Coordinates of C-alpha atoms in Angstrom, one line a residue:
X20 CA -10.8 -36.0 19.4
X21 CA -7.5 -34.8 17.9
X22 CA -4.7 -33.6 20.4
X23 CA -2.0 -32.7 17.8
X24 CA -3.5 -31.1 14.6
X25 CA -1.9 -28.8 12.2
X26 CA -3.3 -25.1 11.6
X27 CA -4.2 -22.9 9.2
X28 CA -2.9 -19.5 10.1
X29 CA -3.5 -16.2 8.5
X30 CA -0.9 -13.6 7.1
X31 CA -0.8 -9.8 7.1
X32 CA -0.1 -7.2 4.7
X33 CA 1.2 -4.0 6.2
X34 CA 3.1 -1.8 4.6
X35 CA 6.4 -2.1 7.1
X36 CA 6.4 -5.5 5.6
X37 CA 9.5 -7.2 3.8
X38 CA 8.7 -7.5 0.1
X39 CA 7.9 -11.3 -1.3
X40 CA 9.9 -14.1 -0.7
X41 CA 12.1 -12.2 1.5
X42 CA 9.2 -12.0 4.3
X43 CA 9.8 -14.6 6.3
X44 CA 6.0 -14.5 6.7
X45 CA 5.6 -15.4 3.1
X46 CA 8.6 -17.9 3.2
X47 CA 6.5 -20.2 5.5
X48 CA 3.0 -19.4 4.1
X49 CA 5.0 -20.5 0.7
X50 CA 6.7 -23.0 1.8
X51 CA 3.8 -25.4 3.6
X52 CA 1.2 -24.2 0.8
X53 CA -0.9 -22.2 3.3
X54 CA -4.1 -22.6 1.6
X55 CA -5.7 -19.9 0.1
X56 CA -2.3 -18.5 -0.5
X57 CA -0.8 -17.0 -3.5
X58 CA 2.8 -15.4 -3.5
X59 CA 2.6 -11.5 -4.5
X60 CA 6.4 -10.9 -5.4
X61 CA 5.7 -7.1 -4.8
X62 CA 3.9 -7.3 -2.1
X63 CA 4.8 -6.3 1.5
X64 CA 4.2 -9.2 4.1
X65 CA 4.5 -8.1 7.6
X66 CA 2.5 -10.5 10.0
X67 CA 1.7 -14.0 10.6
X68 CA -1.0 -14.7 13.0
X69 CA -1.1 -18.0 14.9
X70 CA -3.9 -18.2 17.5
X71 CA -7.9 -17.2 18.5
X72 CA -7.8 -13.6 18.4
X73 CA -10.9 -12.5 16.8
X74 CA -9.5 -9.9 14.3
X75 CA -7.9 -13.1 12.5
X76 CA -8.2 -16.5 13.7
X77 CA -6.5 -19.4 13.2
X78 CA -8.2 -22.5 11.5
X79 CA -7.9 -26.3 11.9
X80 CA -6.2 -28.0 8.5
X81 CA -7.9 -30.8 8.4
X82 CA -11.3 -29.9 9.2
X83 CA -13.6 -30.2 6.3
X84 CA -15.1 -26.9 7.0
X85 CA -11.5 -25.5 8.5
X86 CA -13.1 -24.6 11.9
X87 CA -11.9 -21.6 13.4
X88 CA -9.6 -22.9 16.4
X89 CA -11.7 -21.2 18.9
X90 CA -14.6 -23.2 18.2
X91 CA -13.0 -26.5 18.5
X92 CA -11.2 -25.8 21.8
X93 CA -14.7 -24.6 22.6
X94 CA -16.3 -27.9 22.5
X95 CA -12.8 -29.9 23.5
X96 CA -12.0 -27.7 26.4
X97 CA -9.5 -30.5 27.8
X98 CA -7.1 -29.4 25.2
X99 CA -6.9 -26.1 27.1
X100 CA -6.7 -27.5 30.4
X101 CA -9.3 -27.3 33.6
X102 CA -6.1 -24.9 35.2
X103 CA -5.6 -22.4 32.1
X104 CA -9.3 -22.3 31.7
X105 CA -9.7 -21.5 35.1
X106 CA -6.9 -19.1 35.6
X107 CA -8.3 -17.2 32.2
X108 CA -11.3 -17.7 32.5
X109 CA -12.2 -13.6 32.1
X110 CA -9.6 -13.9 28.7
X111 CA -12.2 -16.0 27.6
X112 CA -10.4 -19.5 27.9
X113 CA -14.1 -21.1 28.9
X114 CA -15.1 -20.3 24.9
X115 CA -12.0 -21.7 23.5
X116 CA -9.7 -18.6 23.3
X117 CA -6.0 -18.8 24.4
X118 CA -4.8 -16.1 26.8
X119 CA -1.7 -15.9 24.0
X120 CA -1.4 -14.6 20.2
X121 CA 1.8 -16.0 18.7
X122 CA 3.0 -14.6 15.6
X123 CA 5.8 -14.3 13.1
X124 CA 7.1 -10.6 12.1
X125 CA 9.0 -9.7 8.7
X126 CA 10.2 -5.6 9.1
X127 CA 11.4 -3.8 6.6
X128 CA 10.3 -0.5 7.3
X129 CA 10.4 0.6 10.8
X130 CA 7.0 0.5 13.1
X131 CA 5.6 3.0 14.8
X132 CA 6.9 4.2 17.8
X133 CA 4.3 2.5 20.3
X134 CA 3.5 1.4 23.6
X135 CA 0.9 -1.2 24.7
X136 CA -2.2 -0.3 27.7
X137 CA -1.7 -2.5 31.3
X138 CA -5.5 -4.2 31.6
X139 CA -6.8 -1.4 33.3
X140 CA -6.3 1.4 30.8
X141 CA -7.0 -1.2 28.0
X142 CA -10.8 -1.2 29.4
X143 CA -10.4 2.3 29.5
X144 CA -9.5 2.6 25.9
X145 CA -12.2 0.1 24.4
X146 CA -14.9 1.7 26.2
X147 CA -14.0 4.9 25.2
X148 CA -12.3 4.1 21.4
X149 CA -13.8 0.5 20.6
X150 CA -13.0 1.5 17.0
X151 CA -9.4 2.3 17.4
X152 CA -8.7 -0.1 20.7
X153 CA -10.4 -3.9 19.5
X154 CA -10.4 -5.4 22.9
X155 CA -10.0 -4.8 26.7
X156 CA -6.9 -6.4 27.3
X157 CA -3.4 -5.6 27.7
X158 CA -0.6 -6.9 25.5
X159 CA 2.8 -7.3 27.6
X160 CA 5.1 -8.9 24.6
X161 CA 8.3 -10.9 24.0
X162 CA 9.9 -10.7 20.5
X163 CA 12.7 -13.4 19.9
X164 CA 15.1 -12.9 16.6
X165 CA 14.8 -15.0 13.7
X166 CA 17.4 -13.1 12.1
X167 CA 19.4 -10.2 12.7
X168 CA 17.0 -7.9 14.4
X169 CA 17.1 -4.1 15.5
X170 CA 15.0 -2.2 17.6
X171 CA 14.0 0.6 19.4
X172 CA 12.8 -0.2 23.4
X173 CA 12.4 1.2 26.9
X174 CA 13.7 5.0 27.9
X175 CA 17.9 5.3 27.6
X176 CA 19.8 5.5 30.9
X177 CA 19.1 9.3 32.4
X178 CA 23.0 10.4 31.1
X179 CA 23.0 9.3 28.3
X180 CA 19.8 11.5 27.1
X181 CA 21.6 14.3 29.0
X182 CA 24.7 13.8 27.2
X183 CA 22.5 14.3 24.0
X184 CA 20.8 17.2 25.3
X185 CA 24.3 18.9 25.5
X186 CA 26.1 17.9 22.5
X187 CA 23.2 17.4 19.7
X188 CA 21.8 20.8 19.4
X189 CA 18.8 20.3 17.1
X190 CA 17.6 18.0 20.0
X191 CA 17.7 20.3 22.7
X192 CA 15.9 22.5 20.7
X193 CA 13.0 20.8 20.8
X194 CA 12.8 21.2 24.8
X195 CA 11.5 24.1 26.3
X196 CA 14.4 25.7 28.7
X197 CA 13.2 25.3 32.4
X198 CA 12.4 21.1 31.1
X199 CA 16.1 21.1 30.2
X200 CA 17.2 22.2 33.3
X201 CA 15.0 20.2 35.7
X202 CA 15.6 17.1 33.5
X203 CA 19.7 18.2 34.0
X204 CA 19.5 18.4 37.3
X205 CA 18.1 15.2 38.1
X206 CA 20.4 12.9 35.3
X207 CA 23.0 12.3 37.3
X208 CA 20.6 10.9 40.2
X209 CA 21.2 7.4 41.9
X210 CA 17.8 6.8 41.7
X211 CA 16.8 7.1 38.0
X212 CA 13.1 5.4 38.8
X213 CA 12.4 8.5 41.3
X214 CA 9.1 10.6 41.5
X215 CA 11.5 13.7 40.3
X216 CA 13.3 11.5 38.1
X217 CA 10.4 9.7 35.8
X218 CA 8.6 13.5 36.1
X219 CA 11.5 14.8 34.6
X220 CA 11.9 12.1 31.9
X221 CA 8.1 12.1 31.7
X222 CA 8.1 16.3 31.0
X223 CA 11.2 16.0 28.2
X224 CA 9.4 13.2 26.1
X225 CA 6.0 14.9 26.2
X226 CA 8.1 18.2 24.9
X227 CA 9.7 16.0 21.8
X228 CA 6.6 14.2 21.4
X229 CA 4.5 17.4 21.4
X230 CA 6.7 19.5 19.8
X231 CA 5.2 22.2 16.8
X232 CA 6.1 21.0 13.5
X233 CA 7.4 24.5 12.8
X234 CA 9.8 24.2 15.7
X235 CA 10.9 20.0 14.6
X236 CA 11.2 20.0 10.9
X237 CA 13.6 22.4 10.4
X238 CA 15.9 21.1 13.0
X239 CA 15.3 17.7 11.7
X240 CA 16.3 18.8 8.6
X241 CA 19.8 20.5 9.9
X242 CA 20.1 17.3 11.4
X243 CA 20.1 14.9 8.9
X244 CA 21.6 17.4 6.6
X245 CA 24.7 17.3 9.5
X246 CA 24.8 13.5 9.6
X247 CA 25.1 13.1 5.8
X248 CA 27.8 16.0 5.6
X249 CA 29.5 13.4 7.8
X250 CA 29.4 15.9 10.5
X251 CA 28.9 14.0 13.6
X252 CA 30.2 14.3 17.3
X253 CA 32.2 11.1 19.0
X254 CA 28.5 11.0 21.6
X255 CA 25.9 10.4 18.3
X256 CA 28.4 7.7 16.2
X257 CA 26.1 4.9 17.8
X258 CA 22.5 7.0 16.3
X259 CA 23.8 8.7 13.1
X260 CA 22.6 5.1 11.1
X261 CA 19.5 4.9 12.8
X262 CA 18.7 8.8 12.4
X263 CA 19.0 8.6 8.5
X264 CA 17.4 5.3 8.0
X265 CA 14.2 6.6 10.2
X266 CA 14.2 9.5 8.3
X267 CA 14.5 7.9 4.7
X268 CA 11.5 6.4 5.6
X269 CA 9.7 8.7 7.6
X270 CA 10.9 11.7 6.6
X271 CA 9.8 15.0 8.8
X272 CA 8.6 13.0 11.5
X273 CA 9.0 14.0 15.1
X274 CA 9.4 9.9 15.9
X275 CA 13.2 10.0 14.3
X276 CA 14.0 11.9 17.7
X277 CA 13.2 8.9 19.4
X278 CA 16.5 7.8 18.7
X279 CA 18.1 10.4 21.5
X280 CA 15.7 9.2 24.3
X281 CA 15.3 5.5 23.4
X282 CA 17.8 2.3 23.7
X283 CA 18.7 1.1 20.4
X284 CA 19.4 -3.1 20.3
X285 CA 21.0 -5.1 17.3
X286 CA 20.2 -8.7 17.9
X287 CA 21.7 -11.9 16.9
X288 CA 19.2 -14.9 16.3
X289 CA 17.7 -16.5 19.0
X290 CA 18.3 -13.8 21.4
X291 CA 14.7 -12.3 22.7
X292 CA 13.6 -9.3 24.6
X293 CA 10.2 -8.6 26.9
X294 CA 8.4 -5.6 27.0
X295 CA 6.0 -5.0 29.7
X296 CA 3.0 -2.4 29.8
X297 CA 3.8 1.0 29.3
X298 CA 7.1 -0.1 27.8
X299 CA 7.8 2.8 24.5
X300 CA 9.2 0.8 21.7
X301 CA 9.9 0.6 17.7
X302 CA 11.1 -2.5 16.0
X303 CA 13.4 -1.6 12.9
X304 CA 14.0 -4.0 11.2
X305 CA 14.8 -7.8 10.9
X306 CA 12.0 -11.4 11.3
X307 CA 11.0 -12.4 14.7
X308 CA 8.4 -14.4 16.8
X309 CA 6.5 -12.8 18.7
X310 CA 4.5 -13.4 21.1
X311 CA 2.1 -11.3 23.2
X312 CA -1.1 -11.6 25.7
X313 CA -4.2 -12.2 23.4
X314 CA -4.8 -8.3 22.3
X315 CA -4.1 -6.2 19.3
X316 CA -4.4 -2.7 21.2
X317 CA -1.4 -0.5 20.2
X318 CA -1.0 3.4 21.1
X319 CA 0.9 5.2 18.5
X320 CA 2.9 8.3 18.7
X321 CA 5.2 8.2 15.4
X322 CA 6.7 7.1 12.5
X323 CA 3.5 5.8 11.4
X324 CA 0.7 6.8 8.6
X325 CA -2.2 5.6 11.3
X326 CA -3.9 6.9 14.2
X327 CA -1.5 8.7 16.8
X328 CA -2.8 8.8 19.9
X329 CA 0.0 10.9 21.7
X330 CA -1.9 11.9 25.0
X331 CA -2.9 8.4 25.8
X332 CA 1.2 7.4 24.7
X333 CA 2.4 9.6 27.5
X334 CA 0.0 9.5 29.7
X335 CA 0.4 5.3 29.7
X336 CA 3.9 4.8 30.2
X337 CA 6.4 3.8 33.3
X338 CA 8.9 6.3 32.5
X339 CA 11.5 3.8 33.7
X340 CA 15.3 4.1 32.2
X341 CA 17.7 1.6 32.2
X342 CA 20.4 0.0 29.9
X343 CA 18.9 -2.2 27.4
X344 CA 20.4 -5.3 29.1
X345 CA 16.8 -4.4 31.0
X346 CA 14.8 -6.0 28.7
X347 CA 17.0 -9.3 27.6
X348 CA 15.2 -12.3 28.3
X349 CA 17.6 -14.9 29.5
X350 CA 16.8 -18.7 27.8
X351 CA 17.2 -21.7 30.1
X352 CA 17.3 -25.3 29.6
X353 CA 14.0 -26.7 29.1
X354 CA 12.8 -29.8 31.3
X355 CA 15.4 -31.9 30.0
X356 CA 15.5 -31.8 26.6
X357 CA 19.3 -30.8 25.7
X358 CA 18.1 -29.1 22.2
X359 CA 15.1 -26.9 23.5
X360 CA 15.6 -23.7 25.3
X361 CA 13.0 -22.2 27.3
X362 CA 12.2 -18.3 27.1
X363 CA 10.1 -17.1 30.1
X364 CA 8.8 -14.0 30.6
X365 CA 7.4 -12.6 34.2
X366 CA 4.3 -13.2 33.3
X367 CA 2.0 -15.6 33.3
X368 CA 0.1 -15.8 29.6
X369 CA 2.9 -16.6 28.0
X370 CA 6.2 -18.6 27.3
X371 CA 8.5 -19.9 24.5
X372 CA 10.4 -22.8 23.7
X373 CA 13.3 -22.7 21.0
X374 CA 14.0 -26.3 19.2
X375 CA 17.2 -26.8 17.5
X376 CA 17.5 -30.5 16.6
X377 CA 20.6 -31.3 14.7
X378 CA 19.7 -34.0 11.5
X379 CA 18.7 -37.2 12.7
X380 CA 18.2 -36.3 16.4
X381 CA 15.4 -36.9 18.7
X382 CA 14.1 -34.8 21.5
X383 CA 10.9 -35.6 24.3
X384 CA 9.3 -32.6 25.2
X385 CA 7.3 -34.0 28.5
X386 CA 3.4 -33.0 29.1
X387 CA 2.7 -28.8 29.5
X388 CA -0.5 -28.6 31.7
X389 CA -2.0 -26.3 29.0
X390 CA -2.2 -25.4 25.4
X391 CA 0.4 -24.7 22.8
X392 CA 1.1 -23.2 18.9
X393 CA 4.3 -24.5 17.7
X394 CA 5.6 -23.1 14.2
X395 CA 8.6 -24.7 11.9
X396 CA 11.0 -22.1 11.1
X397 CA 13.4 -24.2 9.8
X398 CA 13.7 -27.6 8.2
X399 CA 11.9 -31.1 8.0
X400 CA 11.2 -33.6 11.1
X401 CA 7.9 -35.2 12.5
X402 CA 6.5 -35.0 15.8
X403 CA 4.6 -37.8 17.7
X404 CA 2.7 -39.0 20.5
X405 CA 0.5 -41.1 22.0
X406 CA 1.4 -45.0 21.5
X407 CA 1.7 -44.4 17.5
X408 CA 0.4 -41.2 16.3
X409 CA 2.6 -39.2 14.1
X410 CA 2.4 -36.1 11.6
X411 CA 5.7 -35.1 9.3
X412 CA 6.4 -31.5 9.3
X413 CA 8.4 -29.2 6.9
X414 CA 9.5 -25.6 7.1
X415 CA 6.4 -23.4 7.7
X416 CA 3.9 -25.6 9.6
X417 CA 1.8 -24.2 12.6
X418 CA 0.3 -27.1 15.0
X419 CA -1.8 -26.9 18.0
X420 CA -1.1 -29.5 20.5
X421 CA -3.2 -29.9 23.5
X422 CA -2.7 -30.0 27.1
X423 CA -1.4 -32.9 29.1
X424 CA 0.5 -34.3 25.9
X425 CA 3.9 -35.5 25.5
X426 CA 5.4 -35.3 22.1
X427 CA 8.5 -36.7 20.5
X428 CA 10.1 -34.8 17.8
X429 CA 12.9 -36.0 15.3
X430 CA 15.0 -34.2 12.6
X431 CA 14.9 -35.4 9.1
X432 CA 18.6 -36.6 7.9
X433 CA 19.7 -33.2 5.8
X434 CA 19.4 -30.8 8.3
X435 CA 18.1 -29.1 11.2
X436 CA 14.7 -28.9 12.6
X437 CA 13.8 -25.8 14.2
X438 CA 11.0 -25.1 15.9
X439 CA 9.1 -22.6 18.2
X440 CA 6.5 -23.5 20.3
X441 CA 4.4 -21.0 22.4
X442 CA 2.6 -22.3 25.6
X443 CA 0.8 -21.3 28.9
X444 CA 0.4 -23.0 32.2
X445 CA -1.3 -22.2 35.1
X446 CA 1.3 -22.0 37.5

């Protein structure tokens, strides 16, 4: 049995993708010669997948029949780990399947505005929808910047919507009267997570999201027609940007008003954010990692082509506001490696480890009582274990290594070696 093996993972084709080479996701599929892959310079490559998840499962390199990774942690359930398989059991762990997708995102178009179920509405939804919602699971997620990375996440501080409401008129006309009052009212509350509060916020986003297209378009239009005039007061400097790039590529939609009622980040490499159930969100633009609970159930409510589901959006989410700082996620040393920082979410299917091993370097990452997918995002190295067992890695390679397993990884002499490495214990 093989504890460290290298993967075969699968990429994605959306059309929010970044076009050819300068998708990270076809970088790496480039770079290691994913098999079966041929560069499309045109083409839009949004997604890598790295992990069990039935819609598009990973595969083990080396196998002459490139078994689906599922299938061999199936019959080598030690690799998992008697505590993971235990503790996910009901995620399917028992039949090989990791309670964690891990994948690599390239946007270049914004994504929808979303929101993900908590377990108990996901059941809901795949009973009900089983061809729109895949799988009964929820899908808490943490996406942590490869590059420069913008998005869209959790509900603005109560003021700060208010102050919109007041000075950006095409937004306040979207929202019925007494909603504008009762949501005024409460802004200025010490308790912005209050039943009146999150009714308040809860009865102003179903108005925008709701709204008549005859009533939205043409005050989107005066809107964006105001921005570009260079008309804009000293309250919207920080959204005229994101209100004309929304609208260049999704132009008319109701979504682009998301940018009066949701925080707006710009992210520097290696800084990460969590979002929980019921968290609204967008990413704009930039390439992460992400990684989520093993599900692929999304709710959409805008700037998308697909299926909006906007009843299910609203009814679905915590209506919680808060400054964006909210959803940082905090890195800390990990064990005591001095070039690996650990990103750890509050929740127990997932967390991440960030490698940056300066040329030449060596680092010991001790034994993680369960499974991991690591990915090379940057340069060449190798990584060992056991008493002599060894693979050499470049830019692009996905590995699997098993529970229980200490491995020793070392920079080549030119350059960095980075790495990400997604795991789960049962803690």
């Amino acid at each position: 049995m093989t504890v460290v093996f290298k993967l075969i993972p699968t990429t994605q084709k959306y059309d929010w993708g970044k076009i050819g080479l300068s998708s990270k996701v076809a970088e790496y599929a480039a770079s290691c010669k994913l098999p079966g892959f041929t560069l499309d310079e045109k083409a839009p490559y949004a997604e890598l997948w790295m992990g069990t998840h039935h819609t598009s499962p990973s595969r083990l390199l080396d196998s002459p029949s490139q078994e689906k990774l599922s299938d061999y942690l199936a019959a080598h359930p030690e690799l998992i780990g008697k505590r993971v398989i235990e503790r996910f059991r009901s995620e399917g762990a028992a039949e090989g399947n990791l309670p964690f997708l891990f994948k690599v995102l390239a946007i270049g178009k914004a994504l929808s505005i979303q929101t993900h179920p908590d377990k108990e509405m996901a059941q809901r939804l795949h009973k009900e929808r089983p061809d729109v919602y895949k799988d009964a699971n929820h899908k808490p997620e943490m996406a942590l910047a490869l590059t420069p990375f913008q998005a869209m996440c959790g509900f603005l501080p109560l003021p700060r919507i208010a102050d919109y409401i007041v000075d950006t008129p095409e937004f306040a006309a979207l929202i019925p009267q007494a909603i504008r009052e009762q949501f005024l009212s409460v802004a200025s509350s010490d308790d912005p997570t209050g039943p009146l509060e999150k009714k308040a916020l809860k009865d102003l986003f179903t108005a925008v999201m709701t709204a008549q297209e005859s009533v939205f378009e043409p005050e989107l239009e005066r809107l964006v027609g105001r921005y570009e005039n260079g008309d804009s007061k000293a309250s919207e400097k920080e959204v005229v940007d994101l209100v004309l790039r929304l609208h260049s590529q999704f132009p008319g939609d109701i979504g682009v008003f998301c940018a009066f009622i949701l925080n707006h980040l710009v992210m520097e490499p290696g800084e990460a954010i969590f979002l929980a159930a019921g968290e609204p969100h967008a990413y704009v633009s930039g390439d992460i990692v992400e990684c989520m609970a093993t599900s692929d159930n999304v709710i959409r409510a805008g700037l998308t082509p697909k299926l909006r589901d906007v009843p299910n959006l609203v009814a679905g989410l915590t209506y919680n506001s808060a400054q964006s700082s909210k959803h940082l996620v905090q890195p800390r040393t990990f064990d005591s490696a001095t070039h690996s920082i650990l990103y750890d979410p509050p929740i127990p299917e997932f967390s991440v480890v960030r490698v940056a091993l300066p040329a030449g370097e060596t680092e010991v990452h001790p034994p993680i009582d369960g499974p991991s997918i690591a990915i090379v995002t940057a340069g060449k190295g190798s990584i060992a274990w056991g008493s002599s067992e060894k693979l050499e890695l470049s830019e692009g390679d996905v590995l699997f290594v098993g529970a229980g397993h200490e491995v020793r990884l070392a920079a080549g002499g030119e350059g960095e070696l980075a790495i990400h490495r997604a795991f789960v214990e049962a803690r």
